[in-house]
Each structure stands twice: as C-alpha cells, then as structure tokens.
C-alpha positions as CSV (number, residue, x, y, z in Angstrom):
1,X,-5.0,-17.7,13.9
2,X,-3.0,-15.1,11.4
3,X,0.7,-16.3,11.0
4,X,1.1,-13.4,8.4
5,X,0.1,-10.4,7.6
6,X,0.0,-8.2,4.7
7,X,0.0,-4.6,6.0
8,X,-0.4,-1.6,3.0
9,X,0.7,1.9,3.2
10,X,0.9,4.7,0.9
11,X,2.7,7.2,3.4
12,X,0.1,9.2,4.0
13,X,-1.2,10.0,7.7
14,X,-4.2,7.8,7.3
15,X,-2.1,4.8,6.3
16,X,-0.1,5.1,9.3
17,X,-3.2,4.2,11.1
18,X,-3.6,1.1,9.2
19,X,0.8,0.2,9.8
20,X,0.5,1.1,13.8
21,X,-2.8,-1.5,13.9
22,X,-1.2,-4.1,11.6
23,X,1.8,-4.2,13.4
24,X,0.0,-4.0,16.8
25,X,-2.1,-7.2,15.4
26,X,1.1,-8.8,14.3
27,X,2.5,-8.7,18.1
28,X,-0.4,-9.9,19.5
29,X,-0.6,-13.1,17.4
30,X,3.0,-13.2,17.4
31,X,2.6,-13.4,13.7
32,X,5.3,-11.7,10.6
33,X,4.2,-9.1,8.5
34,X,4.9,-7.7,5.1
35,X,4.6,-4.0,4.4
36,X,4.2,-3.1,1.2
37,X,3.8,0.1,-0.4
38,X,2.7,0.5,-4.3
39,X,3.5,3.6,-6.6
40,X,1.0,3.8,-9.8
41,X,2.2,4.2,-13.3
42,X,3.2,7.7,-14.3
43,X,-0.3,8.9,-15.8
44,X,-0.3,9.2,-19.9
45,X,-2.5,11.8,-20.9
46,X,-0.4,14.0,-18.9
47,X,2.0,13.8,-21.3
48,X,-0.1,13.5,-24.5
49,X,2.0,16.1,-26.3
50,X,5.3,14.0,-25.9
51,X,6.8,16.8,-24.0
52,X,7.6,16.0,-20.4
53,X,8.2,18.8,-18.0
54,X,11.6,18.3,-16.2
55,X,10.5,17.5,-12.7
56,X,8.8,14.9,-14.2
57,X,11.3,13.0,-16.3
58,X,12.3,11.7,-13.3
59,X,9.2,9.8,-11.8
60,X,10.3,6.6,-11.3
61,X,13.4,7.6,-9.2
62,X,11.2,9.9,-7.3
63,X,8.8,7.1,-6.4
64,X,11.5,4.9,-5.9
65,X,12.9,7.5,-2.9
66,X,9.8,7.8,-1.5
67,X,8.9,4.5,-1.1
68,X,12.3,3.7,0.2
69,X,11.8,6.4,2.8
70,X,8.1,5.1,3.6
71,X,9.3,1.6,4.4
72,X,12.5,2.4,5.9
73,X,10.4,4.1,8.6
74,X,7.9,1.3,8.0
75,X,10.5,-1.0,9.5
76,X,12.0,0.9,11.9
77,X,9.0,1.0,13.5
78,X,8.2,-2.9,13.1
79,X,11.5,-3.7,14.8
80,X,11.0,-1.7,17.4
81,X,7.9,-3.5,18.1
82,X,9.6,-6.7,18.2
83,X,7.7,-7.8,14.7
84,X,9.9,-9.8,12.1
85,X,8.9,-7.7,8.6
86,X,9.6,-7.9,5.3
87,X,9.3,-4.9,3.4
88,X,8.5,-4.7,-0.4
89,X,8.1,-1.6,-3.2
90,X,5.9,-2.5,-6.6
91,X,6.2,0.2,-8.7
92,X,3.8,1.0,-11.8
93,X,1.2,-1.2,-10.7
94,X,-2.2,-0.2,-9.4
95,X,-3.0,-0.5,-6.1
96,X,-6.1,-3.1,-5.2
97,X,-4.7,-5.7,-7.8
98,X,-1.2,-6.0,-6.7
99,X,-2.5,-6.0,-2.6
100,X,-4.5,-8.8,-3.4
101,X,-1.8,-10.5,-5.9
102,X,0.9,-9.9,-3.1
103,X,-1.1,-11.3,-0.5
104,X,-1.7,-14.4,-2.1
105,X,1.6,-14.9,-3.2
106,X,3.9,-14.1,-0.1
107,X,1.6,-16.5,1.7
108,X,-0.7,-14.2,3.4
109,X,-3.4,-14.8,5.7
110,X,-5.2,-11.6,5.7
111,X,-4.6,-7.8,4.6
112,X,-4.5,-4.9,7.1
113,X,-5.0,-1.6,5.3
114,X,-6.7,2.1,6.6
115,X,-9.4,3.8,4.7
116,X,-9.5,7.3,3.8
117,X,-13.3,6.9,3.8
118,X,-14.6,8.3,1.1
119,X,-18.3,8.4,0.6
120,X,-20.8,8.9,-2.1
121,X,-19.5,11.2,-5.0
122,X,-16.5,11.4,-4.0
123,X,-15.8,7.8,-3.7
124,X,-17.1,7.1,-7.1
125,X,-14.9,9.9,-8.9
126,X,-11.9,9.2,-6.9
127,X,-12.0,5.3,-6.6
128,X,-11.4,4.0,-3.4
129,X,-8.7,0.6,-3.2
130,X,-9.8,-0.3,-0.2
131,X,-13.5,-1.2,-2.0
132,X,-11.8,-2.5,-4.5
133,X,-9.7,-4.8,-2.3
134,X,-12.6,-5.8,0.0
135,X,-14.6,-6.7,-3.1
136,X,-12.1,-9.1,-4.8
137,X,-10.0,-10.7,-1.9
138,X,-10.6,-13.6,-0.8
139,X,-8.7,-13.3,2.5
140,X,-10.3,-11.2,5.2
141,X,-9.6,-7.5,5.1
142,X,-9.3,-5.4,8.4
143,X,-9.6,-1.8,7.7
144,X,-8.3,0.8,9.8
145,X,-10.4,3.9,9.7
C-alpha cells in the first residue's frame, strides 16, 4: 500500500502525536519514512529599523540546533521502532509548500502530520499548514489530531 512515508514535525507536543502515528503506520506496512522538520524565515518587519537585537543575530544557528535536537530524537525513536528513517532540516522555507514539495520529491506516497486544530478565527489569523497542505497535495494526508 504506502512504501514511504513523509512524517512532519515542528517539536511541539502536538507534533509528536503526528511522529508516534507515522512511525506506528510505517511498522505496520513495513514501509520507510522521512521526518522532516521545517524552520521559517527569520520574519522582516521585525527588524524594519536595521537593528537586530543580539539574541536574534543568531537565528539561523538557533534553528539549526533545534531542529538537529528534534530529529535526533525523531530518529532515536524511529530506530527503536525498527523503522528505516531518513531525517531532513529545510530551513527558511514555509511550511505547507516545502511538505508538499518534499513529499513529491523524496518519492513519497503520502504525508502524516498532527493538527493543532484550530478553528474559526483563530484559524484564519494564525494560518493553519495542515489546511494548507490538505488543500494542495495531491497525495493523501493522514492527520493526527
């Protein structure tokens, strides 16, 4: 059926949910997976002045870290499940596009990702990239709630 998955995660609690169900999937077909986690592009108008604050000079090396730590654990838990993963940061890229891109280009045969499910205003304010994702791909989507 599925031969390989593409599993997102952001490192948040709800995302977990999505990796322990993707990778419980993955078992079950004894298909691979790929875990990939995406930071967003430093955001420009908070720096409109030119002046950036310290802490933040160093954005993309914090990202970096963090999604290093995210996937490490990410794959620790994978091989512990017995689930062949490949593990992949895209940095300063938004989120639905490059799930969709990725998917299509590693191969995928469907997307496993959690929802944080949002409704109404607070949906439309704050975006949701699972929407987003389940609007445009063209390989199913399982969503973890």
């Amino acid at each position: 059926m599925y031969k390989h998955l593409l599993i997102t995660t952001d490192g948040s609690e709800v995302a977990q949910r999505g990796v322990d169900q993707g990778l419980a999937l993955a078992k079950a077909l004894g298909a691979e997976a790929t875990i990939v986690t995406i930071t967003e592009p430093f955001p420009i108008y908070a720096v409109g002045s030119g002046y950036v604050p310290p802490e933040l000079a160093d954005y993309d090396n914090i990202q970096k870290e963090f999604a290093q730590k995210v996937l490490q654990a990410a794959k620790a838990q994978a091989d512990a499940a017995g689930v062949k993963v490949t593990t992949l940061h895209v940095p300063n890229r938004q989120p639905a596009e490059t799930i969709i891109e990725t998917a299509q280009s590693r191969g995928c045969d469907a997307i496993v990702m959690a929802s944080h499910g949002r409704r109404g205003l607070g949906r439309l304010v704050l975006g949701s990239q699972t929407s987003e994702v389940l609007a445009h791909s063209k390989l199913p989507v399982l969503v973890v709630r």
